[in-house]
Amino acid sequence: MNESLFIEFVKKIWPKLSLYVKEKINGTNKNLTYLHKTMLTRVYSPDQKWEGTSANTTYVAADMVAMDSPLSPKKRDSIARSSGELPKVGIKKILRETQINAINIMKAHLSNATTEEAQKSLKNRIFSRLTDDGTACSVGIDERNEANFLTGLSDGVIIVEGDDDKNSGLGLRVNYGYLPEHSFGVVTTGEVTGDDIERVIGKANDDGNSISVIMLALSTYNKMRQSQWAKELVASYRGQTFDNETKLPVPTSTLFDEAFSDQYNGISFFKIDRSVTYEKNGKRVSYKPWNANKLIFLPSADNVGSFVWGTLAESTNPVKGVEYTIVDEYKLISRYSKTDPLQEFTNGQALCLPVIENVDQIYSLDILEAQTVDTTKESGDSTDVKITIWGATYKKPEFVTEYNKIAGKNLTSTVSDDKLIAAVNRLSDADEASLKKAVESHKTT
């Protein structure tokens, strides 16, 4: 590696690159916001590892005892941890011979400039050209972190394939440990109803947690706003009388939000409509990292975890001839040149990861996670003594018995398939997994 071809300018501007980045972002991308910067607390990790901790906490009432009587100890709540090594995030920009010559021409004009104003203008153009790649590297790291955060918060997992259209390098898997007993599906695939939402809120209340925000994709929100239950919710909020024959209009976002907040004790919607652009082998693809099939229920949108960062090896072992600067405390931006062919490089690197914490207070609703009646199998079951679900067929009386044990319900063995499957769809992922295991011995053909 050789020093920058424009080292006389780079030495002046590289230490101030952070200011150039802020100025350019504030000046040209005022609508570019980063939730991982506002919803996470930045934390330095000296051992380059991350750890997410959540306590499965239930507060129990204190005892009332007589004077001089001992207190009865209560059991300690369990603590779950997820952890791993911090991944490296990196991006590279290259100035090739054509772009290098363009800057050389500006340098030549600078040496021939006769007025102070002309010299200042040319210097600013050169500085701007030389800081463009540094800015792109810094923002590129922010974009990747934002994508990881939105994916991680909506899915509870970040999975980056090593060889796909959104990444170059090794694959990555981060699991934040979302709780199956806090994860639910809808009754009808693709549809969110008030009943679905109330089940999740009810579970949170039973656990002693309070939901104040539901984060979801804007597209999912708009579809939900057009549903019949949303129309009826707003009509009731406005004091309008209606029946099954009344054709109610689709409520505006403002009215729906007001009616929903009024009905559900101040809970609000946080709508996500964020795209991130990736590039691989010169091909650019726009992608929305938030899972549009997930609704995430949070106690607050103020803070959901930590943004953990570490020190890069190159930060403490700089390479000769390379010019370095630090942006936002954790991004290492470097500049250097190479020959054969002549090229100028700007690299951005960081050891960092958004970490979702306190997952014991987070709940989710999956709008695709619903079982449906297998009409083909049902048509062949004339005596209705079987139930087909999860791709297998079971003896219905035994299935209903196991369901009642787990759900604490009292369904009869003659319940219709559609009602039984709807009841199963109302279970949490944990209870559904337990039911699936309990009825394994009751499979039939």
Coordinates of C-alpha atoms in Angstrom, one line a residue:
M1 CA 0.0 0.0 0.0
N2 CA 1.1 3.5 -0.8
E3 CA 0.1 6.8 0.6
S4 CA -2.7 8.7 -1.0
L5 CA -2.1 10.3 -4.4
F6 CA -3.5 13.5 -3.0
I7 CA -1.8 13.3 0.4
E8 CA -1.4 17.1 0.7
F9 CA -5.1 17.5 0.7
V10 CA -6.0 14.3 2.6
K11 CA -3.7 15.2 5.5
K12 CA -5.7 18.4 5.9
I13 CA -9.2 17.0 5.6
W14 CA -9.0 13.4 6.9
P15 CA -8.9 14.4 10.6
K16 CA -12.1 16.5 10.0
L17 CA -13.9 13.8 8.0
S18 CA -16.5 13.3 10.7
L19 CA -17.6 17.0 10.3
Y20 CA -17.8 16.6 6.5
V21 CA -20.0 13.5 6.9
K22 CA -22.4 15.3 9.3
E23 CA -22.5 18.4 7.1
K24 CA -23.2 16.3 3.9
I25 CA -25.9 14.1 5.6
N26 CA -27.6 17.1 7.2
G27 CA -27.5 19.1 4.0
T28 CA -28.6 16.5 1.4
N29 CA -30.3 13.7 3.3
K30 CA -32.4 15.4 6.0
N31 CA -35.0 12.6 6.0
L32 CA -32.3 9.9 6.5
T33 CA -32.9 8.7 10.1
Y34 CA -31.4 5.8 11.9
L35 CA -33.5 4.0 14.5
H36 CA -30.5 2.0 15.7
K37 CA -29.0 5.3 16.8
T38 CA -32.1 6.4 18.7
M39 CA -33.4 3.1 20.1
L40 CA -30.1 1.6 21.2
T41 CA -27.5 2.7 23.8
R42 CA -24.0 2.6 22.5
V43 CA -21.7 0.3 24.6
Y44 CA -18.0 -0.4 24.1
S45 CA -16.9 -4.0 24.3
P46 CA -13.2 -4.3 25.2
D47 CA -13.2 -8.1 24.6
Q48 CA -15.0 -7.7 21.2
K49 CA -17.9 -9.8 22.3
W50 CA -21.6 -9.0 22.7
E51 CA -24.1 -10.3 25.2
G52 CA -27.8 -9.8 25.5
T53 CA -29.4 -10.5 28.9
S54 CA -33.0 -10.8 29.8
A55 CA -34.6 -11.8 33.1
N56 CA -37.8 -13.9 33.1
T57 CA -39.2 -11.8 35.9
T58 CA -42.5 -12.1 37.8
Y59 CA -43.1 -9.8 40.7
V60 CA -44.8 -11.5 43.6
A61 CA -46.5 -9.8 46.5
A62 CA -44.7 -9.5 49.8
D63 CA -45.9 -11.5 52.8
M64 CA -47.6 -10.0 55.9
V65 CA -46.1 -11.4 59.0
A66 CA -46.4 -10.8 62.8
M67 CA -43.8 -8.8 64.6
D68 CA -40.6 -10.9 65.4
S69 CA -41.6 -13.5 62.7
P70 CA -39.1 -14.5 60.0
L71 CA -39.6 -13.6 56.3
S72 CA -40.2 -16.4 53.8
P73 CA -37.7 -16.3 50.9
K74 CA -39.1 -16.3 47.3
K75 CA -37.4 -18.1 44.4
R76 CA -35.1 -16.1 42.2
D77 CA -36.2 -15.5 38.6
S78 CA -34.2 -17.1 35.8
I79 CA -31.8 -15.1 33.6
A80 CA -31.3 -16.0 29.9
R81 CA -28.2 -14.9 27.9
S82 CA -27.4 -14.7 24.3
S83 CA -23.9 -13.9 23.2
G84 CA -21.2 -14.1 20.6
E85 CA -18.3 -12.4 18.8
L86 CA -18.7 -9.0 17.3
P87 CA -18.8 -9.2 13.5
K88 CA -16.8 -6.9 11.2
V89 CA -18.7 -4.6 8.9
G90 CA -16.7 -3.2 5.9
I91 CA -17.1 -1.3 2.7
K92 CA -14.6 -0.1 0.0
K93 CA -14.7 2.6 -2.6
I94 CA -12.2 3.0 -5.4
L95 CA -11.1 6.0 -7.4
R96 CA -9.9 4.7 -10.8
E97 CA -7.7 6.4 -13.4
T98 CA -10.5 8.5 -14.9
Q99 CA -11.6 9.9 -11.5
I100 CA -8.0 10.4 -10.5
N101 CA -7.3 12.4 -13.7
A102 CA -10.3 14.6 -13.0
I103 CA -8.9 15.6 -9.6
N104 CA -5.5 16.1 -11.2
I105 CA -7.1 18.6 -13.6
M106 CA -8.6 20.5 -10.7
K107 CA -5.2 20.6 -9.0
A108 CA -3.7 22.0 -12.2
H109 CA -6.4 24.7 -12.3
L110 CA -5.7 25.5 -8.6
S111 CA -2.1 26.2 -9.3
N112 CA -3.1 28.6 -12.1
A113 CA -5.8 30.3 -10.2
T114 CA -5.1 34.0 -9.9
T115 CA -7.6 35.1 -7.3
E116 CA -8.1 34.0 -3.7
E117 CA -11.8 33.4 -4.4
A118 CA -11.0 31.1 -7.3
Q119 CA -8.4 29.2 -5.2
K120 CA -10.9 28.7 -2.4
S121 CA -13.6 27.5 -4.8
L122 CA -11.3 24.9 -6.4
K123 CA -10.0 23.7 -3.0
N124 CA -13.5 23.1 -1.8
R125 CA -14.3 21.1 -5.0
I126 CA -11.2 19.0 -4.5
F127 CA -12.0 18.5 -0.8
S128 CA -15.6 17.6 -1.7
R129 CA -14.4 15.0 -4.2
L130 CA -11.9 13.5 -1.8
T131 CA -14.4 13.3 1.1
D132 CA -17.2 11.8 -1.0
D133 CA -15.9 8.2 -0.7
G134 CA -15.2 8.7 3.0
T135 CA -18.8 9.8 3.5
A136 CA -20.1 6.9 1.5
C137 CA -18.1 4.5 3.6
S138 CA -19.4 6.0 6.9
V139 CA -23.0 6.0 5.7
G140 CA -22.6 2.6 4.2
I141 CA -21.8 1.2 7.7
D142 CA -24.8 3.0 9.1
E143 CA -27.0 1.5 6.4
R144 CA -25.8 -2.0 7.2
N145 CA -26.3 -1.5 11.0
E146 CA -29.8 -0.1 10.3
A147 CA -30.7 -3.1 8.2
N148 CA -29.4 -5.5 10.9
F149 CA -31.3 -3.7 13.6
L150 CA -34.6 -3.7 11.8
T151 CA -34.2 -7.3 10.8
G152 CA -33.1 -8.3 14.3
L153 CA -36.0 -6.5 16.0
S154 CA -38.7 -7.8 13.7
D155 CA -37.4 -11.4 13.5
G156 CA -35.4 -11.8 16.7
V157 CA -32.7 -13.3 14.5
I158 CA -30.2 -11.9 12.0
I159 CA -29.3 -14.3 9.2
V160 CA -26.8 -13.0 6.6
E161 CA -25.9 -15.5 3.9
G162 CA -22.3 -15.4 2.8
D163 CA -23.2 -15.6 -0.9
D164 CA -26.4 -13.7 -1.6
D165 CA -27.3 -10.5 -3.3
K166 CA -27.1 -8.5 -0.1
N167 CA -23.7 -9.4 1.2
S168 CA -20.1 -10.2 0.2
G169 CA -18.1 -12.3 2.6
L170 CA -18.8 -14.9 5.3
G171 CA -22.3 -15.7 6.6
L172 CA -23.6 -14.5 10.0
R173 CA -26.3 -15.7 12.3
V174 CA -27.3 -13.8 15.5
N175 CA -30.1 -15.1 17.7
Y176 CA -31.4 -12.7 20.3
G177 CA -33.5 -15.4 22.1
Y178 CA -37.0 -14.3 21.5
L179 CA -39.3 -16.3 23.8
P180 CA -41.7 -18.9 22.1
E181 CA -44.3 -18.3 24.8
H182 CA -44.3 -14.6 23.7
S183 CA -44.7 -15.4 20.0
F184 CA -48.1 -15.8 18.5
G185 CA -49.7 -16.4 15.1
V186 CA -53.0 -15.0 13.7
V187 CA -56.2 -17.0 13.4
T188 CA -56.5 -16.4 9.7
T189 CA -53.4 -16.3 7.5
G190 CA -52.6 -12.8 6.2
E191 CA -55.2 -11.1 8.3
V192 CA -54.7 -9.2 11.6
T193 CA -57.8 -8.7 13.8
G194 CA -58.5 -7.1 17.1
D195 CA -58.8 -10.5 18.6
D196 CA -55.2 -11.4 17.4
I197 CA -53.9 -8.2 18.9
E198 CA -55.8 -8.6 22.2
R199 CA -54.4 -12.1 22.7
V200 CA -50.8 -10.7 22.6
I201 CA -51.7 -7.7 24.8
G202 CA -53.5 -10.0 27.2
K203 CA -50.5 -12.3 27.5
A204 CA -48.2 -9.3 28.2
N205 CA -50.6 -8.1 30.9
D206 CA -50.7 -11.6 32.5
D207 CA -46.9 -11.6 32.6
G208 CA -46.9 -8.2 34.3
N209 CA -45.6 -6.4 31.3
S210 CA -47.2 -3.2 29.8
I211 CA -47.2 -2.7 26.0
S212 CA -47.1 0.9 24.8
V213 CA -45.9 0.5 21.1
I214 CA -46.6 -1.9 18.3
M215 CA -44.0 -1.7 15.5
L216 CA -45.0 -2.9 12.1
A217 CA -44.4 -2.4 8.4
L218 CA -46.4 0.5 6.9
S219 CA -47.8 -1.9 4.2
T220 CA -49.1 -4.2 6.9
Y221 CA -50.6 -1.3 8.8
N222 CA -52.4 0.0 5.7
K223 CA -53.8 -3.4 5.0
M224 CA -55.0 -3.7 8.6
R225 CA -56.6 -0.3 8.4
Q226 CA -58.7 -1.5 5.5
S227 CA -60.0 -4.5 7.4
Q228 CA -63.6 -4.8 8.6
W229 CA -62.7 -4.7 12.3
A230 CA -60.7 -1.5 11.8
K231 CA -63.6 0.1 10.1
E232 CA -65.9 -1.0 13.0
L233 CA -63.5 0.1 15.6
V234 CA -63.4 3.7 14.2
A235 CA -67.2 3.8 13.7
S236 CA -67.7 2.8 17.4
Y237 CA -65.1 5.4 18.4
R238 CA -67.0 8.1 16.5
G239 CA -70.4 7.0 18.0
Q240 CA -71.7 5.8 14.7
T241 CA -74.4 3.1 14.6
F242 CA -74.0 0.3 12.1
D243 CA -75.0 -3.3 11.4
N244 CA -73.8 -6.1 9.1
E245 CA -75.3 -4.4 6.1
T246 CA -73.6 -1.0 6.7
K247 CA -70.8 -0.2 4.3
L248 CA -68.2 1.6 6.4
P249 CA -65.5 3.6 4.8
V250 CA -61.8 2.9 5.2
P251 CA -60.7 5.1 8.2
T252 CA -57.8 7.6 7.8
S253 CA -54.6 6.9 9.6
T254 CA -55.3 9.6 12.1
L255 CA -58.7 8.3 13.0
F256 CA -57.6 4.7 13.1
D257 CA -54.6 5.6 15.4
E258 CA -56.9 7.6 17.7
A259 CA -59.6 4.9 17.9
F260 CA -57.0 2.2 18.5
S261 CA -55.2 4.2 21.2
D262 CA -58.5 4.9 22.9
Q263 CA -59.6 1.2 22.8
Y264 CA -56.2 -0.2 24.0
N265 CA -55.1 2.1 26.8
G266 CA -52.9 4.5 24.8
I267 CA -51.0 1.9 22.7
S268 CA -49.6 3.5 19.6
F269 CA -48.4 2.2 16.2
F270 CA -44.8 2.7 15.1
K271 CA -44.8 2.3 11.3
I272 CA -41.7 1.2 9.4
D273 CA -41.1 1.9 5.7
R274 CA -37.4 1.8 5.4
S275 CA -35.4 0.6 2.4
V276 CA -31.7 -0.2 2.2
T277 CA -29.7 -0.5 -1.0
Y278 CA -27.1 -3.3 -1.4
E279 CA -24.5 -3.8 -4.1
K280 CA -22.8 -6.9 -5.2
N281 CA -20.7 -7.4 -8.3
G282 CA -21.9 -4.0 -9.5
K283 CA -25.6 -4.9 -9.2
R284 CA -27.7 -2.8 -6.8
V285 CA -30.8 -4.1 -5.1
S286 CA -33.3 -2.2 -2.8
Y287 CA -34.6 -4.2 0.1
K288 CA -36.8 -3.6 3.1
P289 CA -35.2 -5.2 6.2
W290 CA -38.2 -5.1 8.5
N291 CA -40.2 -8.3 8.2
A292 CA -43.6 -7.2 6.9
N293 CA -45.2 -10.3 8.4
K294 CA -44.3 -9.4 12.0
L295 CA -45.9 -7.1 14.5
I296 CA -43.6 -6.4 17.5
F297 CA -45.1 -5.4 20.8
L298 CA -42.8 -3.3 23.0
P299 CA -43.0 -1.7 26.4
S300 CA -41.3 1.4 24.9
A301 CA -39.6 2.6 21.7
D302 CA -37.1 4.7 23.7
N303 CA -34.6 1.9 24.2
V304 CA -34.6 -1.7 23.2
G305 CA -31.0 -2.7 23.7
S306 CA -27.4 -1.8 23.0
F307 CA -25.3 -0.9 20.1
V308 CA -22.1 -2.8 20.9
W309 CA -18.8 -1.9 19.3
G310 CA -15.2 -2.9 19.7
T311 CA -11.7 -1.9 18.6
L312 CA -10.4 -3.0 15.2
A313 CA -7.0 -4.6 15.0
E314 CA -6.0 -2.1 12.4
S315 CA -6.8 0.8 14.7
T316 CA -4.0 -0.3 17.1
N317 CA -1.7 -1.6 14.3
P318 CA -1.8 1.1 11.6
V319 CA -0.3 0.2 8.2
K320 CA 2.5 2.5 6.9
G321 CA 1.4 4.9 4.2
V322 CA -2.3 4.6 5.1
E323 CA -4.1 7.7 6.3
Y324 CA -6.7 7.0 9.1
T325 CA -9.5 8.7 10.8
I326 CA -12.3 7.7 13.2
V327 CA -15.9 8.6 12.6
D328 CA -18.7 8.2 15.2
E329 CA -16.2 6.7 17.7
Y330 CA -16.2 3.2 16.2
K331 CA -15.8 3.6 12.3
L332 CA -12.3 3.4 11.0
I333 CA -12.0 5.1 7.7
S334 CA -8.7 4.7 5.8
R335 CA -7.2 6.1 2.6
Y336 CA -4.3 4.8 0.4
S337 CA -3.3 4.1 -3.2
K338 CA -2.0 1.2 -5.2
T339 CA -0.4 0.7 -8.7
D340 CA -0.9 -1.6 -11.6
P341 CA -3.4 -0.3 -12.3
L342 CA -3.3 3.1 -10.5
Q343 CA -6.1 3.3 -8.0
E344 CA -7.0 5.3 -4.9
F345 CA -8.9 3.4 -2.1
T346 CA -11.1 4.4 0.7
N347 CA -12.1 1.8 3.2
G348 CA -14.6 1.8 6.0
Q349 CA -14.5 -0.8 8.8
A350 CA -16.2 -1.4 12.1
L351 CA -16.6 -4.1 14.8
C352 CA -20.2 -3.6 15.8
L353 CA -23.6 -5.1 16.3
P354 CA -27.1 -3.9 17.3
V355 CA -28.1 -6.1 20.3
I356 CA -31.8 -6.5 21.3
E357 CA -32.1 -6.9 25.1
N358 CA -34.8 -7.5 27.7
V359 CA -36.6 -9.9 25.3
D360 CA -38.7 -11.1 28.2
Q361 CA -40.7 -7.8 27.6
I362 CA -41.0 -8.2 23.8
Y363 CA -43.9 -10.0 22.1
S364 CA -44.6 -10.8 18.5
L365 CA -47.4 -11.6 16.2
D366 CA -46.8 -13.4 12.9
I367 CA -49.4 -12.8 10.3
L368 CA -48.4 -15.8 8.1
E369 CA -48.2 -18.3 11.0
A370 CA -51.7 -19.9 10.8
Q371 CA -52.9 -23.4 10.1
T372 CA -55.9 -24.0 7.7
V373 CA -58.4 -26.7 7.2
D374 CA -57.2 -29.4 4.8
T375 CA -60.4 -29.7 2.7
T376 CA -59.1 -32.7 0.8
K377 CA -58.6 -34.8 4.0
E378 CA -61.7 -33.4 5.5
S379 CA -63.9 -34.6 2.6
G380 CA -62.7 -38.2 3.2
D381 CA -63.4 -38.1 6.9
S382 CA -67.2 -38.7 6.8
T383 CA -67.5 -39.6 10.5
D384 CA -65.4 -36.5 11.5
V385 CA -63.2 -38.4 13.9
K386 CA -59.9 -37.1 12.6
I387 CA -58.2 -33.7 12.4
T388 CA -55.5 -32.9 9.8
I389 CA -53.0 -30.1 10.8
W390 CA -49.3 -29.4 10.4
G391 CA -49.3 -31.8 7.5
A392 CA -50.3 -34.8 9.6
T393 CA -53.6 -36.5 10.6
Y394 CA -54.6 -37.2 14.2
K395 CA -57.4 -38.8 16.1
K396 CA -59.7 -35.9 16.9
P397 CA -60.9 -36.9 20.4
E398 CA -57.4 -37.5 21.7
F399 CA -56.2 -34.3 20.0
V400 CA -59.0 -32.3 21.7
T401 CA -58.1 -33.8 25.1
E402 CA -54.5 -32.8 24.8
Y403 CA -55.5 -29.3 23.5
N404 CA -57.8 -28.8 26.5
K405 CA -55.0 -29.7 28.9
I406 CA -52.5 -27.2 27.4
A407 CA -54.9 -24.4 26.7
G408 CA -57.1 -24.7 29.8
K409 CA -60.2 -24.9 27.6
N410 CA -63.2 -27.3 27.5
L411 CA -63.7 -28.0 23.8
T412 CA -65.8 -31.1 23.0
S413 CA -64.5 -33.9 20.9
T414 CA -67.2 -33.1 18.3
V415 CA -65.9 -29.6 17.7
S416 CA -65.7 -28.7 14.0
D417 CA -62.3 -28.8 12.3
D418 CA -62.4 -25.1 11.5
K419 CA -63.1 -24.1 15.1
L420 CA -60.5 -26.5 16.4
I421 CA -57.8 -25.2 14.1
A422 CA -58.7 -21.6 14.9
A423 CA -58.3 -22.5 18.6
V424 CA -54.9 -24.0 17.9
N425 CA -53.9 -20.8 15.9
R426 CA -54.6 -18.8 19.0
L427 CA -51.9 -20.6 21.0
S428 CA -48.5 -19.2 21.6
D429 CA -45.6 -20.8 19.7
A430 CA -44.5 -22.5 22.9
D431 CA -48.0 -24.0 23.6
E432 CA -48.4 -25.0 20.0
A433 CA -45.0 -26.8 20.1
S434 CA -46.1 -28.6 23.4
L435 CA -49.4 -29.6 21.7
K436 CA -47.6 -31.0 18.7
K437 CA -45.4 -33.1 20.9
A438 CA -48.3 -34.3 23.1
V439 CA -50.4 -35.6 20.1
E440 CA -47.5 -37.3 18.4
S441 CA -48.7 -40.7 19.6
H442 CA -52.2 -40.0 18.2
K443 CA -51.2 -39.8 14.6
T444 CA -53.3 -41.9 12.2
T445 CA -53.5 -42.4 8.5

